[in-house]
Short mmCIF file of C-alpha atoms and ligand atoms in Angstrom, two decimals:
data_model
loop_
_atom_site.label_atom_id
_atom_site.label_comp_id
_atom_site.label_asym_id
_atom_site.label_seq_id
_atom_site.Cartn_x
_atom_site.Cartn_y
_atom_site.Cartn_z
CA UNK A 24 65.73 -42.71 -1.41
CA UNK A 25 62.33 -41.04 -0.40
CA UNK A 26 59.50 -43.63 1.02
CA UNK A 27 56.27 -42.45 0.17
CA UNK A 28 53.93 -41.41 2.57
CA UNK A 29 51.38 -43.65 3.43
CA UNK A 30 47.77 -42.82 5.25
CA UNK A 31 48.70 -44.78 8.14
CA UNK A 32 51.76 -42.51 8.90
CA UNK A 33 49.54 -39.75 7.73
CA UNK A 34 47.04 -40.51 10.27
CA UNK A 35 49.63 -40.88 12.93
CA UNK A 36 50.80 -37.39 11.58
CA UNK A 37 47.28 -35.59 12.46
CA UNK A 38 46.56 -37.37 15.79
CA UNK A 39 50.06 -36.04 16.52
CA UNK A 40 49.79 -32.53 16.00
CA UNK A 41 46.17 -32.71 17.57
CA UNK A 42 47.28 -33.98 20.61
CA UNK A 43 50.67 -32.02 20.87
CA UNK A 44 49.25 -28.29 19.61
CA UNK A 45 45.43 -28.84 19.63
CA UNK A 46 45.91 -28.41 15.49
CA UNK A 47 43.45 -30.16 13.39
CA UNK A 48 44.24 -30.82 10.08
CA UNK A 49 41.56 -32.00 8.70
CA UNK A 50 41.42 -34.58 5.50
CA UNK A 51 40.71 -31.74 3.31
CA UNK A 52 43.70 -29.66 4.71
CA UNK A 53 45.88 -32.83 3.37
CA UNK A 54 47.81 -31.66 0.70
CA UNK A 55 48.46 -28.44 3.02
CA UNK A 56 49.40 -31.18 5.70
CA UNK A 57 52.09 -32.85 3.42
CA UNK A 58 53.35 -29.63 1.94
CA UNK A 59 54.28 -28.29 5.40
CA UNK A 60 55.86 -31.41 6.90
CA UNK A 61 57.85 -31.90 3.83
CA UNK A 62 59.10 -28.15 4.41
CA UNK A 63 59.97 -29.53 8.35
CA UNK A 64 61.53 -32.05 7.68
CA UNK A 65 63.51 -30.49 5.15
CA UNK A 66 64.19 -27.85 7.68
CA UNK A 67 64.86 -30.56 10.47
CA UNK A 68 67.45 -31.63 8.11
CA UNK A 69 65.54 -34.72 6.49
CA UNK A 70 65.79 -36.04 3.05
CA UNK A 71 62.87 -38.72 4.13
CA UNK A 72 59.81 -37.28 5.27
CA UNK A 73 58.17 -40.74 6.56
CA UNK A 74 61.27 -40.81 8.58
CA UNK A 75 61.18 -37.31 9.92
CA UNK A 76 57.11 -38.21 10.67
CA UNK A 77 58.59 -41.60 12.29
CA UNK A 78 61.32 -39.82 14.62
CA UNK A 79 58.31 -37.35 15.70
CA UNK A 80 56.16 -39.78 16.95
CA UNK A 81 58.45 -41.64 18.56
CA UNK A 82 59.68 -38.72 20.55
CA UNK A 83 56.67 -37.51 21.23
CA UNK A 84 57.00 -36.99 24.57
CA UNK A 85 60.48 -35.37 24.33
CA UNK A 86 59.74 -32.99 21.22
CA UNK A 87 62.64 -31.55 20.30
CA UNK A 88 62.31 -27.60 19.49
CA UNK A 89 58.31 -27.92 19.42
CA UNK A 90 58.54 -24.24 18.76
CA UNK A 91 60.39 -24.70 15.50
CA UNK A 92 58.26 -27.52 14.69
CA UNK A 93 55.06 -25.76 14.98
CA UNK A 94 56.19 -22.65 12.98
CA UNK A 95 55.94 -25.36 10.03
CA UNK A 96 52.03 -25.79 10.89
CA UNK A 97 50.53 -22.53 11.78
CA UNK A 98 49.63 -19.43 10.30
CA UNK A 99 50.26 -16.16 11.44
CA UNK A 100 47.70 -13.83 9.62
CA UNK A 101 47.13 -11.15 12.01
CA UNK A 102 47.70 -6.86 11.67
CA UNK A 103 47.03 -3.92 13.32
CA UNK A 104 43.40 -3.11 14.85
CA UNK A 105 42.34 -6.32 13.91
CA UNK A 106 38.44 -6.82 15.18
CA UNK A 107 38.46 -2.99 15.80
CA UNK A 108 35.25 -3.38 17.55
CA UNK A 109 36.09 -6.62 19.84
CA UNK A 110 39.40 -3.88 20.99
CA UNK A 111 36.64 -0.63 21.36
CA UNK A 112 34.36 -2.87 23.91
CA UNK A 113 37.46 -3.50 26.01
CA UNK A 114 38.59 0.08 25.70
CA UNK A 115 35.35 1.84 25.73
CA UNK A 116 33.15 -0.20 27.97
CA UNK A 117 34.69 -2.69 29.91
CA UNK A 118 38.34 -0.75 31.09
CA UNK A 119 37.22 2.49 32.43
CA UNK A 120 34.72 1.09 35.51
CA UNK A 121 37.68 -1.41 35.80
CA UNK A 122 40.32 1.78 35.91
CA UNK A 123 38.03 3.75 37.99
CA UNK A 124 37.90 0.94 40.84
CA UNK A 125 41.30 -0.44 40.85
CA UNK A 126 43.02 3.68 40.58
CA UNK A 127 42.50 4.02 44.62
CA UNK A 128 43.44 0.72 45.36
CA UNK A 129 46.40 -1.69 43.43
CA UNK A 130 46.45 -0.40 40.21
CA UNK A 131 46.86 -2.83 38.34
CA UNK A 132 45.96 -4.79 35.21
CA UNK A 133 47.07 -8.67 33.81
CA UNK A 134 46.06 -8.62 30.24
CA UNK A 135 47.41 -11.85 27.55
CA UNK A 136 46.64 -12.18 24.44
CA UNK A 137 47.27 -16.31 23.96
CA UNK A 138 48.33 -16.88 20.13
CA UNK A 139 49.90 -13.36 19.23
CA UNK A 140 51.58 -14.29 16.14
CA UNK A 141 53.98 -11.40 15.30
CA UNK A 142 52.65 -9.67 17.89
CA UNK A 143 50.68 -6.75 16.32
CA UNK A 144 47.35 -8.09 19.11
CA UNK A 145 49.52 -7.72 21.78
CA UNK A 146 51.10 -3.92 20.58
CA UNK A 147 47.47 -2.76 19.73
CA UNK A 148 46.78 -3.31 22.94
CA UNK A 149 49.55 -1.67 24.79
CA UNK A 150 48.14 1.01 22.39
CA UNK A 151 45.14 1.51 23.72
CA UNK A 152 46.18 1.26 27.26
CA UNK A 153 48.60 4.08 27.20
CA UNK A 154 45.37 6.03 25.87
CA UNK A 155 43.04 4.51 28.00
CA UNK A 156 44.88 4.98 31.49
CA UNK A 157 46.41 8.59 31.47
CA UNK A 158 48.73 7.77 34.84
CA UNK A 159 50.01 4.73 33.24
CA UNK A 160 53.62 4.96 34.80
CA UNK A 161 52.31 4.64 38.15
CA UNK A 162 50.49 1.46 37.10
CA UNK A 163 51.66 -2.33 37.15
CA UNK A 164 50.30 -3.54 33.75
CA UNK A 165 51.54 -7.41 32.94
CA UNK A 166 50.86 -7.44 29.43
CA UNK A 167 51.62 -10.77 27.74
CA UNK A 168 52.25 -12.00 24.56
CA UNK A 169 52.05 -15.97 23.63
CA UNK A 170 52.54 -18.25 20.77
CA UNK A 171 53.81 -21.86 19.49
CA UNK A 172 55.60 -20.21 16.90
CA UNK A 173 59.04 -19.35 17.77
CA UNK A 174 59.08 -17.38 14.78
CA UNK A 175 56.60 -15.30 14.77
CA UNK A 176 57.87 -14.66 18.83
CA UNK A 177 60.82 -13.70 17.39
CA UNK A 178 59.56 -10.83 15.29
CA UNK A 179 56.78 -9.64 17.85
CA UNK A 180 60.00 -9.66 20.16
CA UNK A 181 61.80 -6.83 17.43
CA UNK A 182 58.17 -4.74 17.02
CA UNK A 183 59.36 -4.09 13.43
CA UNK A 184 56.96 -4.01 10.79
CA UNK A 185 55.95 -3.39 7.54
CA UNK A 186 53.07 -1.41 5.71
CA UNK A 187 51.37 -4.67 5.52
CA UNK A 188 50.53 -4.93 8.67
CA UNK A 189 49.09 -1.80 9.20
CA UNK A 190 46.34 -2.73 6.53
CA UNK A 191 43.51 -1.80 8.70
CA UNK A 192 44.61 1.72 10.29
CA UNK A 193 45.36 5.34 9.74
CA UNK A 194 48.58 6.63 8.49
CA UNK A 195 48.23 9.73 11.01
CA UNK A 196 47.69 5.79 13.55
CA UNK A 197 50.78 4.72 12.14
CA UNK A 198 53.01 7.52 12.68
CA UNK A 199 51.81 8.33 15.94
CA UNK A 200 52.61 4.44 17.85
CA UNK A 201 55.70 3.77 15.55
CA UNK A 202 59.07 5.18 14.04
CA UNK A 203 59.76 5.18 10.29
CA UNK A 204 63.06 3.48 9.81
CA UNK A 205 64.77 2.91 6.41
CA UNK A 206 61.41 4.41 4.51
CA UNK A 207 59.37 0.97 4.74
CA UNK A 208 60.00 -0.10 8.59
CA UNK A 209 57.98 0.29 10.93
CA UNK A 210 59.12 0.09 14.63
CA UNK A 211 57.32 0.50 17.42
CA UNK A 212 57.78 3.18 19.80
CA UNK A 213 60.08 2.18 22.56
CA UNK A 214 57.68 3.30 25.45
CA UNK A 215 54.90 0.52 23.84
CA UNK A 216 57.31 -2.04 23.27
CA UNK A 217 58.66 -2.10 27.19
CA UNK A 218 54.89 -2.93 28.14
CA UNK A 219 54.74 -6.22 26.54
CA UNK A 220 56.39 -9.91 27.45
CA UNK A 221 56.39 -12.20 24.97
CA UNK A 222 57.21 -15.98 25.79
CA UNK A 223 56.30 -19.77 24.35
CA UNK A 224 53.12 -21.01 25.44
CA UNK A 225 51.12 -23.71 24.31
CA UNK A 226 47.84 -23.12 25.43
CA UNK A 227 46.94 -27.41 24.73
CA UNK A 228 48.80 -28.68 28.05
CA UNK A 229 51.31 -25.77 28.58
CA UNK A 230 50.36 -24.10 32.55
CA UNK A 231 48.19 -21.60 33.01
CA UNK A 232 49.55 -18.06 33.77
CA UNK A 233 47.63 -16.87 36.87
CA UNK A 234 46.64 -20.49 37.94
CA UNK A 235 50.45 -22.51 37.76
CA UNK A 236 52.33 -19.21 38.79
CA UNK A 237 49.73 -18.61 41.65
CA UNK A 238 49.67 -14.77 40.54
CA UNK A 239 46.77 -13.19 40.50
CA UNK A 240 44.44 -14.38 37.14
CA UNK A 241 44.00 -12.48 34.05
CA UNK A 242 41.83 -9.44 33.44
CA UNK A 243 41.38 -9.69 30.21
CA UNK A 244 42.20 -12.87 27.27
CA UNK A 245 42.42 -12.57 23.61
CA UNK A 246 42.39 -15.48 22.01
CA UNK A 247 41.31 -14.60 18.54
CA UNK A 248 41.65 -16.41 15.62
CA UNK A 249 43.59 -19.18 16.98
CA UNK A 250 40.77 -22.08 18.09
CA UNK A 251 39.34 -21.54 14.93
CA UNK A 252 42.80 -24.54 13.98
CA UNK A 253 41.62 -26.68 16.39
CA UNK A 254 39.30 -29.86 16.95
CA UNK A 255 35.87 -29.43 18.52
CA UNK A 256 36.89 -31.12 21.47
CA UNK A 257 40.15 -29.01 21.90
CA UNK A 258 37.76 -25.30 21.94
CA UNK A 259 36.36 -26.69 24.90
CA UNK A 260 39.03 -27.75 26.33
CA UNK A 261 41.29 -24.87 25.95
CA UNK A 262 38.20 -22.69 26.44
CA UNK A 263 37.77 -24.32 30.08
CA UNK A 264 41.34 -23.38 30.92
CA UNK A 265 40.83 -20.33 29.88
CA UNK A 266 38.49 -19.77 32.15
CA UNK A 267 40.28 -21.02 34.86
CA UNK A 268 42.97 -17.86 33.88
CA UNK A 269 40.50 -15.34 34.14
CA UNK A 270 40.05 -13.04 37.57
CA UNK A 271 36.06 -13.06 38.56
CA UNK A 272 34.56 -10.56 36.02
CA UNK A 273 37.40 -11.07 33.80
CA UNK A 274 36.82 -11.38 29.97
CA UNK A 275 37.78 -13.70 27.16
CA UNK A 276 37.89 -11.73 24.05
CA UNK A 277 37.52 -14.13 20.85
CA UNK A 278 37.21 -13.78 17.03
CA UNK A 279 33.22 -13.64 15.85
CA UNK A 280 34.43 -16.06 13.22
CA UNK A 281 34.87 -18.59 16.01
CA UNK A 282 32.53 -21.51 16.62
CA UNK A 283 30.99 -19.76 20.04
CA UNK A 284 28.92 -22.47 20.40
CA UNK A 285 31.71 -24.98 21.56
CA UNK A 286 33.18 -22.57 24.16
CA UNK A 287 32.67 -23.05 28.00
CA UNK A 288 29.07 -22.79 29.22
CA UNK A 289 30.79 -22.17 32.83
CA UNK A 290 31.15 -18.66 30.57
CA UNK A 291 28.34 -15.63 30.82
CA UNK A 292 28.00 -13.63 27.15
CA UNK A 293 27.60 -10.19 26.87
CA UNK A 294 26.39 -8.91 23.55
CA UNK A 295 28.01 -6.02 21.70
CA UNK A 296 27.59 -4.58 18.27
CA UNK A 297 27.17 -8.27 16.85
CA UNK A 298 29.77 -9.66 19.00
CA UNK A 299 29.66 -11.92 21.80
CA UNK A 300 32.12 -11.72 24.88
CA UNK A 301 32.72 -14.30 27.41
CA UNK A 302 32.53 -13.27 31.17
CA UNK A 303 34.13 -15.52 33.81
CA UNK A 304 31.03 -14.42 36.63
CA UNK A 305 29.50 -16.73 39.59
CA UNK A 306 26.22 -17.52 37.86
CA UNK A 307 23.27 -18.59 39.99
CA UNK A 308 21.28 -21.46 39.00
CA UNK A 309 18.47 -20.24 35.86
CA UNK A 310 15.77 -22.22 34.69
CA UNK A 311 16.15 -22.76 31.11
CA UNK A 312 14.35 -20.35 29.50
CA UNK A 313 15.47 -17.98 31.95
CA UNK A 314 18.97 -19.00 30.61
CA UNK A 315 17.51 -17.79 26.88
CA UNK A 316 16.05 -14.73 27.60
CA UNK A 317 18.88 -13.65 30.31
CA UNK A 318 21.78 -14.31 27.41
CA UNK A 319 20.64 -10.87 26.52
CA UNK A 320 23.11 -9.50 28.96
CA UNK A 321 23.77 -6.14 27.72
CA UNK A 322 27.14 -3.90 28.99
CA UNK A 323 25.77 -0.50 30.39
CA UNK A 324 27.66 1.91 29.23
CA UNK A 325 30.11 3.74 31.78
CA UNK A 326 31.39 7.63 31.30
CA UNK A 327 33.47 7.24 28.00
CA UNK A 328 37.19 8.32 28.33
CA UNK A 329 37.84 9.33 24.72
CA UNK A 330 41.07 8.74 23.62
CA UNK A 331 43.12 11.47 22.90
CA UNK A 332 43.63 12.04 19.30
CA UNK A 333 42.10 9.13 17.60
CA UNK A 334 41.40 5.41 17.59
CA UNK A 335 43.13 4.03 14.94
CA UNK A 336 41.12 3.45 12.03
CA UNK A 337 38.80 6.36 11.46
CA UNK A 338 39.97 9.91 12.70
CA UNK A 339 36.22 10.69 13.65
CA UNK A 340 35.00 7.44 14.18
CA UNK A 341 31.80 7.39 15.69
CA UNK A 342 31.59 5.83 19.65
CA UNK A 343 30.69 2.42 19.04
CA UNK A 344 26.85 2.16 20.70
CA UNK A 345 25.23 -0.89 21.87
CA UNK A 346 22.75 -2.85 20.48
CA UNK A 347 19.07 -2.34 21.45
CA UNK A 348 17.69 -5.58 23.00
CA UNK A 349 14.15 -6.46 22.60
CA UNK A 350 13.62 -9.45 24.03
CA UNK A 351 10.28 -10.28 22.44
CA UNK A 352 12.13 -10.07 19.22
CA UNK A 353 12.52 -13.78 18.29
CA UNK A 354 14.71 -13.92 16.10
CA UNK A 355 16.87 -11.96 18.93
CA UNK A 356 15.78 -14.61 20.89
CA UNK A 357 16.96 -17.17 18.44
CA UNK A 358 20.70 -16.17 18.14
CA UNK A 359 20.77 -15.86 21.87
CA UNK A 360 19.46 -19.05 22.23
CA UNK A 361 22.54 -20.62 19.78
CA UNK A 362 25.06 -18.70 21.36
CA UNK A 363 24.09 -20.35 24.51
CA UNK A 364 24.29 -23.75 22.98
CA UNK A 365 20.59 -24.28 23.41
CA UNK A 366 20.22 -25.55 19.46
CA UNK A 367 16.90 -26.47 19.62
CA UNK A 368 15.53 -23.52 21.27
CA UNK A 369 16.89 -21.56 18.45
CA UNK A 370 15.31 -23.31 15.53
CA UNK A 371 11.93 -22.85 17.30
CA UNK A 372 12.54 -19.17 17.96
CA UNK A 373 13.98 -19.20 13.95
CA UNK A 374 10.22 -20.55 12.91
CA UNK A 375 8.62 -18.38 15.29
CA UNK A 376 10.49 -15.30 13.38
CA UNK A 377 10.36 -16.63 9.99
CA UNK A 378 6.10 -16.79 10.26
CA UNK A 379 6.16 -12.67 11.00
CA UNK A 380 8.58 -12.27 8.47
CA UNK A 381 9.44 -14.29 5.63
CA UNK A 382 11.60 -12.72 3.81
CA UNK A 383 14.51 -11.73 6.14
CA UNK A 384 17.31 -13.91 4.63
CA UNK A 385 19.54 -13.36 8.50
CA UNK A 386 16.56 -15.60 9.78
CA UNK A 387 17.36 -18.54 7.29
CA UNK A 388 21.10 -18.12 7.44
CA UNK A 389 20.92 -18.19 11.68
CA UNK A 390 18.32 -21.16 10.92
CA UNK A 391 20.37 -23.11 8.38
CA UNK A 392 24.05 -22.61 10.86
CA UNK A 393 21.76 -23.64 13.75
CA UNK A 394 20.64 -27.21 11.58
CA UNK A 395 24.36 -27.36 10.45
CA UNK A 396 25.49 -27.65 14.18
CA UNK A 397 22.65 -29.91 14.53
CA UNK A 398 23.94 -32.14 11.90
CA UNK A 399 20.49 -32.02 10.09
CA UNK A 400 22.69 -31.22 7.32
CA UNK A 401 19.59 -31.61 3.93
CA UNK A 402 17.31 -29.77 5.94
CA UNK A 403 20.27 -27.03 6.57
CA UNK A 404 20.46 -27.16 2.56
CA UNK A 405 16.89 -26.45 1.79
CA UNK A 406 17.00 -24.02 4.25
CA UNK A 407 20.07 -21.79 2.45
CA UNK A 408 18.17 -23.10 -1.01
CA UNK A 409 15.30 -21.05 0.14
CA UNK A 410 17.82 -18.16 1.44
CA UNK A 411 19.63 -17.74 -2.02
CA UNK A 412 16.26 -17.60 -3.94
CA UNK A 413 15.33 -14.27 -2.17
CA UNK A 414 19.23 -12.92 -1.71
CA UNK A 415 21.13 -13.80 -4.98
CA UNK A 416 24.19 -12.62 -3.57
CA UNK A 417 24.26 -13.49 0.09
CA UNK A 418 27.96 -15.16 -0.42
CA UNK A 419 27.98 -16.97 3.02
CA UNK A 420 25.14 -19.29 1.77
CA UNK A 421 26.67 -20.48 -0.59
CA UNK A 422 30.21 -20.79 1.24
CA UNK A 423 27.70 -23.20 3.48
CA UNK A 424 26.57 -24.74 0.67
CA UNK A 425 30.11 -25.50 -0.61
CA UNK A 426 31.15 -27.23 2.29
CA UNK A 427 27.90 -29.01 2.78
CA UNK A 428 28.31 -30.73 -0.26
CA UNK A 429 32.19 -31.36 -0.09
CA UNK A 430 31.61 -32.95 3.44
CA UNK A 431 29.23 -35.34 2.14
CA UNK A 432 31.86 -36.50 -1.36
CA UNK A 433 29.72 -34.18 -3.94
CA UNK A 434 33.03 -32.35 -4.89
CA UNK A 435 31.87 -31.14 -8.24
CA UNK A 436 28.92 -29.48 -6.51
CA UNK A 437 31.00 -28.38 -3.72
CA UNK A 438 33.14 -26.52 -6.23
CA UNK A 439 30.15 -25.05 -7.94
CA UNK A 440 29.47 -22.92 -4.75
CA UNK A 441 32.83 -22.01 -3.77
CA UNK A 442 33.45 -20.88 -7.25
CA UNK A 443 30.01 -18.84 -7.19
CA UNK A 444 31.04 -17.06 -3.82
CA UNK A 445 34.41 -16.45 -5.43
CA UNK A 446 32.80 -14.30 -8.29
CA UNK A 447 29.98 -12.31 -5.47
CA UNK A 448 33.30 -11.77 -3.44
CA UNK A 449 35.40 -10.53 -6.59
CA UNK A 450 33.27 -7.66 -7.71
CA UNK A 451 33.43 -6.30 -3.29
CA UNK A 452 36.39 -4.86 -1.50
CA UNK A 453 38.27 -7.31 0.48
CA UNK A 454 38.62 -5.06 3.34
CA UNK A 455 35.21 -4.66 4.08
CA UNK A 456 33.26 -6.60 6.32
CA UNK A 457 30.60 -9.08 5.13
CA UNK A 458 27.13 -8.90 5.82
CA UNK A 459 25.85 -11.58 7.98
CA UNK A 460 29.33 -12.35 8.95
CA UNK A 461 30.07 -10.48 12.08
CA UNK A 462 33.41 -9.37 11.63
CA UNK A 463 34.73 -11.96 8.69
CA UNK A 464 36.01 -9.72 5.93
CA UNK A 465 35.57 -10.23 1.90
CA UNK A 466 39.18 -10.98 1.84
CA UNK A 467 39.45 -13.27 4.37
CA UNK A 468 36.66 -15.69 3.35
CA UNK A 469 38.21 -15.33 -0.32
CA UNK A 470 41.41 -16.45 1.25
CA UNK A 471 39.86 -19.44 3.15
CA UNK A 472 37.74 -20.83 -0.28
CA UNK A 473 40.81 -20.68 -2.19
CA UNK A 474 42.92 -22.33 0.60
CA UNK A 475 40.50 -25.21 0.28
CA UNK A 476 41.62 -25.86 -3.56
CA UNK A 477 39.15 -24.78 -5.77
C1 SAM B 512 45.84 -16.43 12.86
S1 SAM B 512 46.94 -16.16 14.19
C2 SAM B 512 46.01 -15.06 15.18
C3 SAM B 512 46.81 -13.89 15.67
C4 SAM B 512 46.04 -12.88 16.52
N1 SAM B 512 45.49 -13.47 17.70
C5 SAM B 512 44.96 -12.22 15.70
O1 SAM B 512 43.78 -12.48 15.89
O2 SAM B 512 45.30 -11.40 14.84
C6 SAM B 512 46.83 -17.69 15.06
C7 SAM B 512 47.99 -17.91 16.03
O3 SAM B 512 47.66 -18.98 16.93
C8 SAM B 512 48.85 -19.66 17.23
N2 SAM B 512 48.53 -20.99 17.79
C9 SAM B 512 48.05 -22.07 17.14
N3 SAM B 512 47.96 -23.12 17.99
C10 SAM B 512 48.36 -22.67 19.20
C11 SAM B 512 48.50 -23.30 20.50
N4 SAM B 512 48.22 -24.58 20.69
N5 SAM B 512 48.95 -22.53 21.51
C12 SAM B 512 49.26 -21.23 21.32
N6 SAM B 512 49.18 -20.59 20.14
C13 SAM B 512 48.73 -21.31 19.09
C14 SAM B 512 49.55 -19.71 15.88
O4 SAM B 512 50.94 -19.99 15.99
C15 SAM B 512 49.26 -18.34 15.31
O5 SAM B 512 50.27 -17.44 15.60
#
């Protein structure tokens, strides 16, 4: 016979997989967090699932298969060109002064991307090296691929894929990096495939390639999409190790939809095109508002290699440029000041912008995310309250507003919002990119309400 499950074992459960993969299921991920560990333990070969939780925590210092286990708690969603724009500042910007320095001298490049999934990071980046460096043979490029999933290891390992995955590219993209096979396969081109290593690594407590194995560090980190899963405490954790990976100058490439304020301070930003990259550089000592007004780092652009025949998603697409900085601009001066974790800074430089202009709804959103991470949570209402009376259909407000009002029990009202950024996002294309969001896509916010229940 089944036991149930009770909260205590449940709570035993999330501290668990917190401590053992950095994964944070929080309460309202329960019913995901029950539905998945029935499915392990059914696939551990349980008929009790208290008793498969039980067995886990007891050998939780000798996990059996933890790769196995954790391809019953993560998810994989990942494709081609993903973050297009996060890939063109690497290619475009930050490679070729790189390539240029290191072609006389060792030639070569360490690049991971830490939580590949099924691998299609890790390939779009061997992609856009063998464009980017034209002597590539005559280069040593480590190029490594990571995840706690054994699974999804196991198909980045075979490079086959469907049309799925290619959701955000070119056909002419397709056919150029990958062979048809049996009309719907995909499979990458051998050449692409022998550039990239994949292996288990668990980037809460596993060692740290270029720090345990005493090689040389990284050039160059993705981790995209994958701290997103885990605790506040955990990003800054596994951001500070991170760090520790990177070469001086190196870069950690993560997803816009991650909470930048909770990674590494030890970190410099650069600013591109509405994304923020982290720079492992010696920083000397700023005074504080010297540490606002500097976080306007801006890349200068080297001589652009183009890339022969196309980038991937747009035949012609146009060079990505970078943002203009005006550093009298406050409200500039505000989202510097919360990417640099200096919160209060930012609401005064959000005030300062809202009394020249009133009606620019980015000022309240930055304002209200800045009071959110504050937790001046009513005041972060009234503040997207006022944002939604000028733009009706500015969906993020009132995906804020949702989860403002679950957080604090008002479910009913919580569902009110979610459902009312459900019908903005219904009438827009899911592939497109939503205003305000930097990067986050109609269809992946869609996905993410209706993964909460509504
Ligand atoms: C949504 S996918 C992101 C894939 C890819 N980076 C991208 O942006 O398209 C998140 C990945 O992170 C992995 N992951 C989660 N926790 C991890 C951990 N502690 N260590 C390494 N990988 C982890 C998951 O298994 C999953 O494959």
């Amino acid at each position: 016979m089944t036991s149930p499950l009770s909260r205590s074992l449940l709570n035993e459960l999330r501290e668990y997989l917190r401590e053992s993969f950095g994964l944070d299921f929080q309460e309202k991920m329960e019913n995901d967090l029950i539905r998945y560990t029935m499915l392990a333990a059914k696939g551990f070969g349980y008929s009790d699932t208290s008793q498969f939780i039980q067995q886990l925590i007891k050998n939780k210092h000798y996990p059996t298969e933890p790769g196995k286990l954790a391809s019953y708690y993560t998810i994989g969603e990942t494709y081609f060109m993903r973050e297009k724009k996060s890939l063109d500042f690497i290619e475009y910007y930050y490679l070729p002064p790189l390539i240029q320095k290191r072609f006389d001298k060792c030639r070569n490049l360490r690049i991971w991307s830490a939580g590949c999934a099924s691998g299609e990071e890790v390939y779009s980046i061997a992609i856009m090296l063998s464009r980017t460096i034209p002597d590539i043979q005559n280069w040593d490029i480590t190029l490594l691929g990571t995840d706690i999933n054994t699974e999804f290891l196991k198909k980045a390992q075979q490079g086959i894929y469907s049309k799925w995955s290619f959701r955000n590219c070119t056909e002419s993209f397709r056919d150029r990096y990958f062979e048809r096979v049996n009309g719907n396969e995909y499979h990458i081109r051998p050449e692409l495939k022998k550039m990239v290593r994949f292996s288990y690594h668990n980037l809460v407590g596993g060692s740290l390639p270029g720090v345990d194995d005493k090689k040389a560090g990284m050039d160059v980190i993705f981790c995209r999409n994958v701290m997103i899963y885990f605790s506040r405490e955990t990003i800054r954790n596994v951001s500070e190790r991170l760090f520790d990976s990177l070469v001086n100058g190196g870069i950690l490439v993560v997803s816009p939809v991650e909470m930048s304020t909770l990674i590494s301070p030890r970190f410099n930003k650069i600013f591109y095109s509405g994304y923020t990259f982290y720079q492992k550089e010696k920083k000397k000592q700023r005074t504080k508002k010297e540490t606002v007004e500097n976080e306007f780092q801006t890349v200068t652009p080297p001589p652009v290699i183009a890339p022969p025949g196309g980038s991937g998603q747009e035949e012609n697409d146009p060079l990505p440029d970078i943002q203009p900085v005006t550093e009298k601009n406050p409200f500039l001066l505000a989202k510097a000041a919360a990417d640099s974790g200096s919160l209060n800074d930012a609401i005064r430089y959000c005030d300062e912008a809202l009394k020249l202009n009133k009606t620019d709804y980015r000022i309240y959103y930055l304002k209200a995310t800045v009071l959110l991470e504050l937790g001046r949570e009513e005041e972060a209402m009234s503040t997207l309250n006022q944002l939604v009376y000028l733009e009706q259909d500015f969906v993020l407000a009132y995906f804020l507003l949702g989860n403002i009002n679950m957080r604090s029990g008002k479910i009913s009202e919580g569902h009110k919002h979610y459902k009312h950024a459900l019908k903005i996002l219904s009438k827009l294309k899911p592939e497109e990119e939503l205003p305000g969001s930097e990067g986050l896509t109609i269809g992946r916010l869609a996905e993410i309400i209706n993964g909460i229940g509504v």
